[in-house]
Coordinates of C-alpha atoms in Angstrom, one line a residue:
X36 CA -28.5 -29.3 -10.4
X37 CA -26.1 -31.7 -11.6
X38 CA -26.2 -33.8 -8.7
X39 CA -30.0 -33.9 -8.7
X40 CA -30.0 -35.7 -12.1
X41 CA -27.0 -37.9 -11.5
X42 CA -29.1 -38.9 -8.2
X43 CA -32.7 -39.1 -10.1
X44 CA -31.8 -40.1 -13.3
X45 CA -29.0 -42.7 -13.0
X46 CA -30.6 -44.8 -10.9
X47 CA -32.1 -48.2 -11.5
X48 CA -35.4 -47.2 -12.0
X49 CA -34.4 -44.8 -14.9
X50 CA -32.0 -47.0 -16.2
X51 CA -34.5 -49.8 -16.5
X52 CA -37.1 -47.3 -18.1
X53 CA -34.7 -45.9 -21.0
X54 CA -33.7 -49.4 -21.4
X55 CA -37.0 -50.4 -21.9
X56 CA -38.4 -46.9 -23.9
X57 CA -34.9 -48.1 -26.4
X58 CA -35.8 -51.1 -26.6
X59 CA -39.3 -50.3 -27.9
X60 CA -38.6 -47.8 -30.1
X61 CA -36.0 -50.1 -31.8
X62 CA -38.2 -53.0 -32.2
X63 CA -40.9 -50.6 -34.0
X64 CA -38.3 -49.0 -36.5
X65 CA -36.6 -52.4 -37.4
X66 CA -40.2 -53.7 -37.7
X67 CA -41.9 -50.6 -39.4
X68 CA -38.9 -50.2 -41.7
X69 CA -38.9 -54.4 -42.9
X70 CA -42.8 -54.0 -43.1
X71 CA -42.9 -50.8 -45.2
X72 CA -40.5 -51.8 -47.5
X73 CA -41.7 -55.6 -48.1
X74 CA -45.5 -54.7 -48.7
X75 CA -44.4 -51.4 -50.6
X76 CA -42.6 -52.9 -53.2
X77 CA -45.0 -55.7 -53.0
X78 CA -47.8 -53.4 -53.7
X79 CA -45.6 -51.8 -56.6
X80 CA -44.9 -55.3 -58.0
X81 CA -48.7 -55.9 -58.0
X82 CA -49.3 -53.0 -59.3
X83 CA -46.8 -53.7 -62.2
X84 CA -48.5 -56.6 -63.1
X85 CA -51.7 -55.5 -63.2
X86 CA -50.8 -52.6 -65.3
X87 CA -48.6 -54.9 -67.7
X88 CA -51.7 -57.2 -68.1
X89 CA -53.6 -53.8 -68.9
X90 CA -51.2 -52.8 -71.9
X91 CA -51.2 -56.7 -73.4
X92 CA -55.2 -56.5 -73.6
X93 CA -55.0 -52.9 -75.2
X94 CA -52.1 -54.3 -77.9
X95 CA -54.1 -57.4 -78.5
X96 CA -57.0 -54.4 -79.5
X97 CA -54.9 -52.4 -81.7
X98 CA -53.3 -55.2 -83.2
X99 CA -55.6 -55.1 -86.3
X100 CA -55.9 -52.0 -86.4
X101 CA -52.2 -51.3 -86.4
X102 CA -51.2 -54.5 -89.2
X103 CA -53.6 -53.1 -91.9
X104 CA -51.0 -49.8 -92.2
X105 CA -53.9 -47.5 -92.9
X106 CA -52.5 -45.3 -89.7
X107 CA -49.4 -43.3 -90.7
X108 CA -49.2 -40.9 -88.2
X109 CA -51.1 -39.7 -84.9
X110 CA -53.4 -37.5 -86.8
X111 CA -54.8 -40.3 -89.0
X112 CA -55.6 -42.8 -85.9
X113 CA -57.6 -40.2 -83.9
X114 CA -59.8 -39.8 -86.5
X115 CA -60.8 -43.3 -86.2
X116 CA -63.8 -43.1 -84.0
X117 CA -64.4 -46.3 -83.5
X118 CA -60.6 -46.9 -81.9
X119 CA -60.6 -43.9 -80.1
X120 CA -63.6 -45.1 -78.1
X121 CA -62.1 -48.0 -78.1
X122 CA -59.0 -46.8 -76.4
X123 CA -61.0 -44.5 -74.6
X124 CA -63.4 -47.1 -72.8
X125 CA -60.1 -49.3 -72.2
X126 CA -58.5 -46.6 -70.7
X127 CA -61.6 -45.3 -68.4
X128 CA -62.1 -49.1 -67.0
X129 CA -58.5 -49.7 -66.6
X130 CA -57.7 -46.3 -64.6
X131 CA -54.8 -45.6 -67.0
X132 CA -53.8 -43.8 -69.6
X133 CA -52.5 -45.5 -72.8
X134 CA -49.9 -44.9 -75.9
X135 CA -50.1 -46.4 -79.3
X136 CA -47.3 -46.0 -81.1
X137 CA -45.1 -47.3 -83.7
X138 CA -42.5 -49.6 -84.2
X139 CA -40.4 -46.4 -84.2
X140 CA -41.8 -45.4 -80.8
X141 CA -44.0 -42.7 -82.8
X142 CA -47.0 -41.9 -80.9
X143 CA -50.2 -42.7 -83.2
X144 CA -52.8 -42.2 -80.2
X145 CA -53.0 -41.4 -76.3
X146 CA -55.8 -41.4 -74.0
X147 CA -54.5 -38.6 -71.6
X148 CA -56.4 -35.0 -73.5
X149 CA -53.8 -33.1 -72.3
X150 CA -51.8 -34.6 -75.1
X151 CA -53.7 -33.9 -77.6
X152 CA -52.4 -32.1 -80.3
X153 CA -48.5 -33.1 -79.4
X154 CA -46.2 -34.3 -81.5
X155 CA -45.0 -37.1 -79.1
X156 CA -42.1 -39.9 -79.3
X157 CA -41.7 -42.4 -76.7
X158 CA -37.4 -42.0 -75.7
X159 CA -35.5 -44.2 -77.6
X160 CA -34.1 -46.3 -75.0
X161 CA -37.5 -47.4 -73.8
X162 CA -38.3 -48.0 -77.5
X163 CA -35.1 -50.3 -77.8
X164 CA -35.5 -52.3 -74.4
X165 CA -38.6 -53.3 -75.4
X166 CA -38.1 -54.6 -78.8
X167 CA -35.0 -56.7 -77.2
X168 CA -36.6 -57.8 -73.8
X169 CA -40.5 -58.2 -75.4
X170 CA -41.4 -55.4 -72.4
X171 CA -40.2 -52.6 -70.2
X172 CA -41.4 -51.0 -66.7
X173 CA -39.6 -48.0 -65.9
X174 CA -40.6 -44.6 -63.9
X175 CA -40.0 -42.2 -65.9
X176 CA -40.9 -38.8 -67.4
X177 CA -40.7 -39.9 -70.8
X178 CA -39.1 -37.3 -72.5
X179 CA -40.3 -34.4 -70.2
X180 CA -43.7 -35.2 -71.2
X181 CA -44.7 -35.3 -67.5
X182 CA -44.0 -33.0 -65.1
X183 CA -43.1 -35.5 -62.7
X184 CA -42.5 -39.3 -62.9
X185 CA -44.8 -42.1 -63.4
X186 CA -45.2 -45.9 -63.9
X187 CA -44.4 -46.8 -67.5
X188 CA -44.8 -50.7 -68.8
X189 CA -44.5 -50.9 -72.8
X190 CA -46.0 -54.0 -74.7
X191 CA -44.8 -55.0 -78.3
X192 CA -48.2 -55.3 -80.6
X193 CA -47.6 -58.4 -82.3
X194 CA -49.5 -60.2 -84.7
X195 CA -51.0 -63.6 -82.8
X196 CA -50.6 -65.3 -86.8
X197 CA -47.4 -63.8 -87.9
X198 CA -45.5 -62.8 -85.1
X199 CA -45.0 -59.7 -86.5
X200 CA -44.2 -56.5 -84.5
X201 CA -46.5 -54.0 -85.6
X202 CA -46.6 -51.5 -83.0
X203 CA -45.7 -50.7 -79.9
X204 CA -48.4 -49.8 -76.6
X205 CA -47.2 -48.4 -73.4
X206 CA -49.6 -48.1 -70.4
X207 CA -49.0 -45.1 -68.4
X208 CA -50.0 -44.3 -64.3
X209 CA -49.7 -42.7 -61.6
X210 CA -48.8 -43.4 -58.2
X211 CA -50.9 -40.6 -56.3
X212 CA -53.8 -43.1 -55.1
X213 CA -50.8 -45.8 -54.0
X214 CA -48.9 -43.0 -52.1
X215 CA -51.3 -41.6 -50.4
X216 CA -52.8 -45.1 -49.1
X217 CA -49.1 -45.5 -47.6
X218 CA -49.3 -42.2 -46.1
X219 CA -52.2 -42.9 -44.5
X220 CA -50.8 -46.1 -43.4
X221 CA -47.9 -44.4 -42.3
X222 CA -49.6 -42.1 -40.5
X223 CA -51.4 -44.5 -38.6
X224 CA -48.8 -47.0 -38.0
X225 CA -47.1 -43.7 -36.0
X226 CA -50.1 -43.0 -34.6
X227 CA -50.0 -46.7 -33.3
X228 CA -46.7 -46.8 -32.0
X229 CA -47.2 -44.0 -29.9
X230 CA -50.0 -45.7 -27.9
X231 CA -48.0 -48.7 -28.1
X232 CA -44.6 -46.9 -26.3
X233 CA -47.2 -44.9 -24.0
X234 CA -48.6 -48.9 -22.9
X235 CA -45.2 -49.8 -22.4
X236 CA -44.2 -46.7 -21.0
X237 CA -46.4 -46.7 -18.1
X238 CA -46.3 -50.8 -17.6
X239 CA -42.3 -50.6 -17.5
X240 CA -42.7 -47.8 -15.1
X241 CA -45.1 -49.8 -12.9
X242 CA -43.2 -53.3 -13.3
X243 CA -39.7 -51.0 -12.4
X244 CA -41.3 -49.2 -9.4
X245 CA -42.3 -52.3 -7.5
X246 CA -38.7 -54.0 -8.6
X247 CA -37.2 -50.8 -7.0
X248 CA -39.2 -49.9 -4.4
X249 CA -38.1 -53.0 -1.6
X250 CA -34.1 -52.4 -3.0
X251 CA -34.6 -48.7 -2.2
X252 CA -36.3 -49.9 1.4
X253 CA -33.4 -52.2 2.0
X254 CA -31.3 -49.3 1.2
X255 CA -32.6 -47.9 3.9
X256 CA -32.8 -50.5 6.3
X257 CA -29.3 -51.2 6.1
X258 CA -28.4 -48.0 6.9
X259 CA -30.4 -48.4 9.7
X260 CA -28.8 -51.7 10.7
X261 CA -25.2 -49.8 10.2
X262 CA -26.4 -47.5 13.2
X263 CA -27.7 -50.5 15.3
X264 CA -31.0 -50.3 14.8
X265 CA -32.3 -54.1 13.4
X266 CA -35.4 -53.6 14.6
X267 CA -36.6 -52.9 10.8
X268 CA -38.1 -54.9 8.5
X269 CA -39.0 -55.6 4.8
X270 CA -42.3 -55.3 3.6
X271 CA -42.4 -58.6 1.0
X272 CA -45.5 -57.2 -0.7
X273 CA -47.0 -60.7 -0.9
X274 CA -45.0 -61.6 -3.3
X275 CA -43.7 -65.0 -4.0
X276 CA -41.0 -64.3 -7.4
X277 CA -36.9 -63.1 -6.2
X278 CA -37.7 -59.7 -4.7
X279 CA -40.4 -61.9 -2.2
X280 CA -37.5 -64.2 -1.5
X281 CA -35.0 -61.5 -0.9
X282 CA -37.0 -59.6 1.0
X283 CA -37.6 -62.8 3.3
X284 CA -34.1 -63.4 3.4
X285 CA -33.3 -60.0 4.4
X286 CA -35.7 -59.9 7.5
X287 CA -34.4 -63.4 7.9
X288 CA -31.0 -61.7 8.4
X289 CA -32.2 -59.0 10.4
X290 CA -33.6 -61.3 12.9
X291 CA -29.8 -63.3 12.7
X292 CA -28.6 -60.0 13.3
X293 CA -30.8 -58.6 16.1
X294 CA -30.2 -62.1 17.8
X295 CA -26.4 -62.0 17.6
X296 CA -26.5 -58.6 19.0
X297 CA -28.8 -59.7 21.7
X298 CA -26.2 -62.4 22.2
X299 CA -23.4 -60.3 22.5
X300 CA -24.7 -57.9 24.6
X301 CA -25.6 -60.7 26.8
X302 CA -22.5 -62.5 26.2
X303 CA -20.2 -58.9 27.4
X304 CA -22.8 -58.4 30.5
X305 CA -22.4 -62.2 31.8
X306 CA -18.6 -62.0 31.0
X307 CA -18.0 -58.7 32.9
X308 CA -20.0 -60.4 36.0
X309 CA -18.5 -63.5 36.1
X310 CA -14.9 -61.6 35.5
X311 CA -15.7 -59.2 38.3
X312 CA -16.6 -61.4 41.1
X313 CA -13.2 -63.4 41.1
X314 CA -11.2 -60.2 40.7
X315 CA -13.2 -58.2 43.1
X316 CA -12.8 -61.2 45.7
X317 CA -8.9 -61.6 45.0
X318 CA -8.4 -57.4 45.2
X319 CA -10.6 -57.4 48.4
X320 CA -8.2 -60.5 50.3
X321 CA -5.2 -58.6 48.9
X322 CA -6.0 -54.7 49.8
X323 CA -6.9 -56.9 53.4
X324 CA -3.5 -58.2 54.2
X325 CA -1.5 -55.6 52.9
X326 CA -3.2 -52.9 55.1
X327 CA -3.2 -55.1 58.0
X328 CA -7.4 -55.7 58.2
X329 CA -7.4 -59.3 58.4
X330 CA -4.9 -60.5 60.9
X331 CA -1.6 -62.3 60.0
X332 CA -3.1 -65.6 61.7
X333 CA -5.7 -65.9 59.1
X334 CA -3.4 -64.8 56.0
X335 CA -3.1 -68.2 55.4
X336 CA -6.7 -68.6 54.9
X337 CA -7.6 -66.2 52.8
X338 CA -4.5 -66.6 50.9
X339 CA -5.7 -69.8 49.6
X340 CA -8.7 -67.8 49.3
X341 CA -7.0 -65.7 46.8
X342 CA -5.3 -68.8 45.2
X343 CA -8.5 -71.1 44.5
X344 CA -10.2 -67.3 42.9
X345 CA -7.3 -67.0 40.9
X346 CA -7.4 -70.3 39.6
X347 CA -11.1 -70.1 38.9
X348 CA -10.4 -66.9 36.9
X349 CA -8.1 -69.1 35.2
X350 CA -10.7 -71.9 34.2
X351 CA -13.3 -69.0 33.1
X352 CA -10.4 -67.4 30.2
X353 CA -9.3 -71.0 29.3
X354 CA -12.7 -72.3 28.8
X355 CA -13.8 -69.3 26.6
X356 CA -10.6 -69.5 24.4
X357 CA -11.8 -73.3 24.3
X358 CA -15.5 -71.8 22.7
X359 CA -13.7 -69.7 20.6
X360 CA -11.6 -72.5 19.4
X361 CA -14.2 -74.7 18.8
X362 CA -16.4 -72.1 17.0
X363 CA -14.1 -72.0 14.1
X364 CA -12.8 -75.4 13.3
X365 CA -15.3 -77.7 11.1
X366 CA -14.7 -81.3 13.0
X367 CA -16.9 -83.2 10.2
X368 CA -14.3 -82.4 7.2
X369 CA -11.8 -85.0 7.9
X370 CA -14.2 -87.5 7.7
X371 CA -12.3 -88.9 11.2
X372 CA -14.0 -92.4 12.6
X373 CA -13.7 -94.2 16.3
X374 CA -15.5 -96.5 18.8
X375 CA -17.8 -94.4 20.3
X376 CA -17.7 -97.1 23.0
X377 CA -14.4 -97.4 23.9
X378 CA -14.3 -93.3 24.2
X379 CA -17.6 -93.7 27.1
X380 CA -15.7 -96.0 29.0
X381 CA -12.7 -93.8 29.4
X382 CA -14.6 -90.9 30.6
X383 CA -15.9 -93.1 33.1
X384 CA -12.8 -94.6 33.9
X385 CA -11.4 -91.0 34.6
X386 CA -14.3 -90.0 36.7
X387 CA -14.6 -93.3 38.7
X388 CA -12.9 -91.5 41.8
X389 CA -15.6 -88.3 41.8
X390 CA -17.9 -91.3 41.3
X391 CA -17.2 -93.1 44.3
X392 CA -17.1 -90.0 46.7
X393 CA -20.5 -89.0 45.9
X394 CA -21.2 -92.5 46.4
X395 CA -23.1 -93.4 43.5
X396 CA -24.0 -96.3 42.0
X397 CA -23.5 -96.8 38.1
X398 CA -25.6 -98.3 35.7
X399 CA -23.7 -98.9 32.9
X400 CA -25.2 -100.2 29.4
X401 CA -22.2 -99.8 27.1
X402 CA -22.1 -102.7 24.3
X403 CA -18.7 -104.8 24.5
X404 CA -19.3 -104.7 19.8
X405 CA -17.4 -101.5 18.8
X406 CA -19.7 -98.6 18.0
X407 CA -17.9 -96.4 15.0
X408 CA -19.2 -93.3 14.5
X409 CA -18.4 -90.7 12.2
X410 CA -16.5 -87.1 14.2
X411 CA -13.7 -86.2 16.0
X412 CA -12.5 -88.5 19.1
X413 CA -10.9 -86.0 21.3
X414 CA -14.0 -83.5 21.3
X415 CA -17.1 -86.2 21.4
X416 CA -14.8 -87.2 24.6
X417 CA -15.1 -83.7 26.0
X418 CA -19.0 -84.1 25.4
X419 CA -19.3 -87.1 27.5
X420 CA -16.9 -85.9 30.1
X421 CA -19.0 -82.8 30.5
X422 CA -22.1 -84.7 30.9
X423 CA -20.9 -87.1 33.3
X424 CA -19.3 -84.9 35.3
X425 CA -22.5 -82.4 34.9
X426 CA -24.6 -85.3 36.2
X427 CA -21.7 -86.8 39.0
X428 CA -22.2 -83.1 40.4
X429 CA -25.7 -82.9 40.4
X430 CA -27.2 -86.1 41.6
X431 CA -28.3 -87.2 44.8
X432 CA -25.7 -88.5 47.2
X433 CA -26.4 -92.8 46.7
X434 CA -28.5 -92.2 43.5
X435 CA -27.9 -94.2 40.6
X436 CA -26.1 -92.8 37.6
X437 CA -26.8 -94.4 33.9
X438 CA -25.0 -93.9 31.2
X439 CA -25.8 -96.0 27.8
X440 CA -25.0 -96.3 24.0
X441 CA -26.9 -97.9 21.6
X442 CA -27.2 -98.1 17.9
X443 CA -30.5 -97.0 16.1
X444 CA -31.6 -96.8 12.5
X445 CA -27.7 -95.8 11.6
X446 CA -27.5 -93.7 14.8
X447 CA -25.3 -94.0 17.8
X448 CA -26.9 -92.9 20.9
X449 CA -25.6 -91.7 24.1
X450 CA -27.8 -91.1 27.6
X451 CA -26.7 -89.7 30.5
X452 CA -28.8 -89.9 33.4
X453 CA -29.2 -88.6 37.3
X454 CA -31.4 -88.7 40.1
X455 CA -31.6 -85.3 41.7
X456 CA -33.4 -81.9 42.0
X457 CA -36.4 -81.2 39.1
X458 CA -35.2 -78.7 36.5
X459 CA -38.0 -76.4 36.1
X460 CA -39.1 -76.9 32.3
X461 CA -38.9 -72.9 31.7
X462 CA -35.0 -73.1 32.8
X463 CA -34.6 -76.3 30.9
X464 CA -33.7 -74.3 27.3
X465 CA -31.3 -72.0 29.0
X466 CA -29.0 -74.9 30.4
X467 CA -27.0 -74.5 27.3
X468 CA -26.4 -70.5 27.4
X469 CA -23.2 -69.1 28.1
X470 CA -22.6 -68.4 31.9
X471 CA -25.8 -69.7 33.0
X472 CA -26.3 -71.7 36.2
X473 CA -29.6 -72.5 37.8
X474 CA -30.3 -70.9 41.6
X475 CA -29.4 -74.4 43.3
X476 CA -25.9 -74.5 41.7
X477 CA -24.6 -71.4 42.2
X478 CA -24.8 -72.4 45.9
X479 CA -23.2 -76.0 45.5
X480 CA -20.8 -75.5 42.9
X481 CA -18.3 -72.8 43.2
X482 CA -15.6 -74.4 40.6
X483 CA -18.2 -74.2 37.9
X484 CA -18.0 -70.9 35.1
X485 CA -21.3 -71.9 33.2
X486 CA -19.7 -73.0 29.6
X487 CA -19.7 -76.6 30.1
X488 CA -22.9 -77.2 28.7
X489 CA -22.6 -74.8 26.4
X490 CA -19.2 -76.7 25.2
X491 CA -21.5 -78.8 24.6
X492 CA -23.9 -77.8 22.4
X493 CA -21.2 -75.8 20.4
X494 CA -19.4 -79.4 19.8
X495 CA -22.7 -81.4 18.9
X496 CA -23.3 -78.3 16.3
X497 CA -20.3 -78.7 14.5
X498 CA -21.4 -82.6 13.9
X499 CA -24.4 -81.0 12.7
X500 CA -26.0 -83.1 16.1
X501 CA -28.4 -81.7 18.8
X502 CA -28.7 -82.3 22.3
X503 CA -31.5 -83.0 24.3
X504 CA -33.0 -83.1 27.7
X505 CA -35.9 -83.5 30.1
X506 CA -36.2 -83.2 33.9
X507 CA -39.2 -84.9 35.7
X508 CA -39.6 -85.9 39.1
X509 CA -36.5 -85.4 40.3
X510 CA -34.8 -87.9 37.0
X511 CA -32.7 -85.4 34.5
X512 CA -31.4 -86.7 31.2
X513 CA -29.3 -85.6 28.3
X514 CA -29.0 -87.5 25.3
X515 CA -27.5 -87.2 22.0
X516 CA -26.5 -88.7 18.5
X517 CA -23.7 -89.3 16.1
X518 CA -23.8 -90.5 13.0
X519 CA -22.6 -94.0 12.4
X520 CA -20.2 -95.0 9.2

């Protein structure tokens, strides 16, 4: 059980949905709190002010009847009808209840019938504030008067010719109708946040389950891929934000993936072939003259035989230490420069006797400006050599051989051409594979392993160059470019 909840409910999905759930209810709380208590005490203030304006109209009404000192106590201003309608009326309209009392606080009249008959006295600190301040808004019980507490705001009643204090008038109400509209308010605003968490409830858990549904399939691809299967791919959902792109660059790396594994496969096949004729030739001429099957006249034969194998085997490991070699060094970083020119006519120099006993003509169109280019010397020299000694091999016995260099929009280019046998155009892309040699030259040339082109192409890659080449009517040419300084 504990592992089923550490496996369901730590996840990303969860994670991103309590995250989100939190996040929600926090925003509602800091924003229902800030709200509740801003317009409530807003709505007290209001209230305070309309009840304070209340009392000053009511003492402005008693004020004559308080100055002409005919009401001594409570008893004697009740039994003025015509005030206590007065105060009545005021009271009805105004949805409040009101005292008249004394300087002293004494209570002369009140509006609220439960009171009457009470001998009531407003408390004297309420009494004293207001003389000193000119009002006073408390919630109080006055006294125990109330059962329970209520908005109080006292008024002097002062004479408007004399300034004279006569009395005192509080206004007295309660908060039931002003609660209960915040309960209700309350209530709803709960009510609202709940549909408001259930919207983002089920849009987070939408939004998260297409965020974690193509992690949780590449989860599973590359556990796939860990067994040798990358023949999986991501489903990108048609969509064109980061999980698109990922998902894009994931099959992207499946294919890179599937493709080197293709490659090595190939690679290990085409070694253990080209390995294995060599050895089985040199074991075969060996077990021969040991065991007396080939006759000791012809040991001599086979014995160079054995030699030119062995050598040949020798080529083959040296030339893939060479691929090896060149797959890991970066050529273009030491920003190296040299006369592409001067390189060309070295490698022709050097092959000028393989030249001759083909006999070939050469057409050479080498410029006598220098030709700096940007790369390194020693392996743009093996490019050229391999081509020219590629094409020397190849041509036609008395065919013309070109080789050129020219300089094009900031370009140095170099073409290498033969007169020979038409490459079909199907084989033309596999010229540059590792161990591959066309039908024709596996007859003809016997010194050859198959990485020479392939040199090549790894050398032109790592000065971010390409190689390229056609084969028509019996004319094959390889060209290539290097970027001038």
């Amino acid at each position: 059980m504990k592992r089923y909840f550490k496996t369901h409910f730590q996840g990303m999905y969860w994670r991103q949905m309590l995250l989100t759930v939190s996040m929600v209810l926090l925003t509602l709380a800091l924003l229902g709190a800030s709200f509740f208590s801003l317009s409530y005490n807003y709505a007290r203030g209001q209230e305070s002010v309309e009840i304070q304006s209340k009392a000053r109209v009511m003492s402005q009404l008693s004020v004559s009847y308080l100055e002409s000192g005919r009401y001594l106590d409570m008893e004697d201003l009740q039994n003025d009808p015509d005030f206590q309608r007065l105060a009545s009326f005021a009271a009805m309209v105004s949805d409040v209840h009101f005292m008249i009392c004394d300087t002293q606080g004494h209570v002369l009249l009140t509006t609220d019938r439960q009171l009457d008959g009470m001998s009531l006295t407003i408390p004297g600190e309420m009494t004293r504030e207001l003389m000193e301040k000119g009002s006073v808004t408390a919630r109080d019980d006055l006294g125990g008067i109330y059962g329970q507490k209520r908005v109080v705001i006292g008024v002097p009643a002062v004479n408007p010719l004399s300034r004279e204090t006569v009395g005192e008038v509080f206004a007295v109400a309660t908060t039931a109708s002003l609660d209960a509209m915040w309960k209700g308010f309350i209530s709803l605003f709960v009510m609202t946040a709940m549909v408001v968490l259930m919207i983002a409830f089920t849009a987070s858990s939408v939004t998260t389950m297409r965020q974690v549904r193509p992690i949780r399939e590449m989860v599973q691809a590359t556990r796939q891929y860990a067994e040798g299967n990358f023949d999986i791919r991501m489903n990108d959902y048609g969509r064109d934000d980061e999980i698109g792109v990922l998902a894009a660059s994931f099959n992207n790396m499946a294919e890179s993936l599937q493709q080197t594994e293709r490659q090595r496969r190939e690679f290990i096949a085409n070694i253990s072939h080209e390995l294995k004729t060599p050895m089985t030739t040199i074991a075969g001429y060996t077990d021969g003259i040991l065991d007396g099957t080939i006759p000791p006249e012809k040991e001599r034969q086979y014995l160079q035989i054995i030699s030119d194998e062995s050598r040949r085997l020798s080529r083959m490991v040296r030339r893939m230490l060479d691929v090896s070699q060149l797959q890991a060094i970066d050529p273009m970083r030491a920003h190296s420069r040299f006369d592409l020119c001067e390189s060309v006519r070295r490698v022709l120099i050097s092959l000028e006797k393989r030249i001759t006993d083909r006999g070939l003509d050469v057409e050479a169109d080498i410029p006598e400006l220098p030709i700096r280019v940007l790369g390194d010397n020693d392996l743009i020299t093996q490019v050229i050599y391999n081509l020219l000694e590629n094409a020397v091999k190849f041509a036609r016995a008395g065919s013309t051989l070109y080789l050129g260099v020219s300089a094009i929009d900031g370009k140095a280019r170099v073409v290498v051409r033969n007169h020979g046998d038409t490459i079909p155009p199907e084989e033309l892309p596999l010229l540059f594979e590792r161990f591959h040699k066309s039908d024709k030259s596996r007859s003809e040339d016997k010194d050859g392993v198959g990485l020479g082109l392939y040199i090549v192409k790894t050398i032109l890659e790592q000065h971010r160059e390409r190689i390229d080449v056609t084969s028509e009517d019996g004319v094959t040419t390889f060209s290539f470019s290097l970027t001038m300084e």
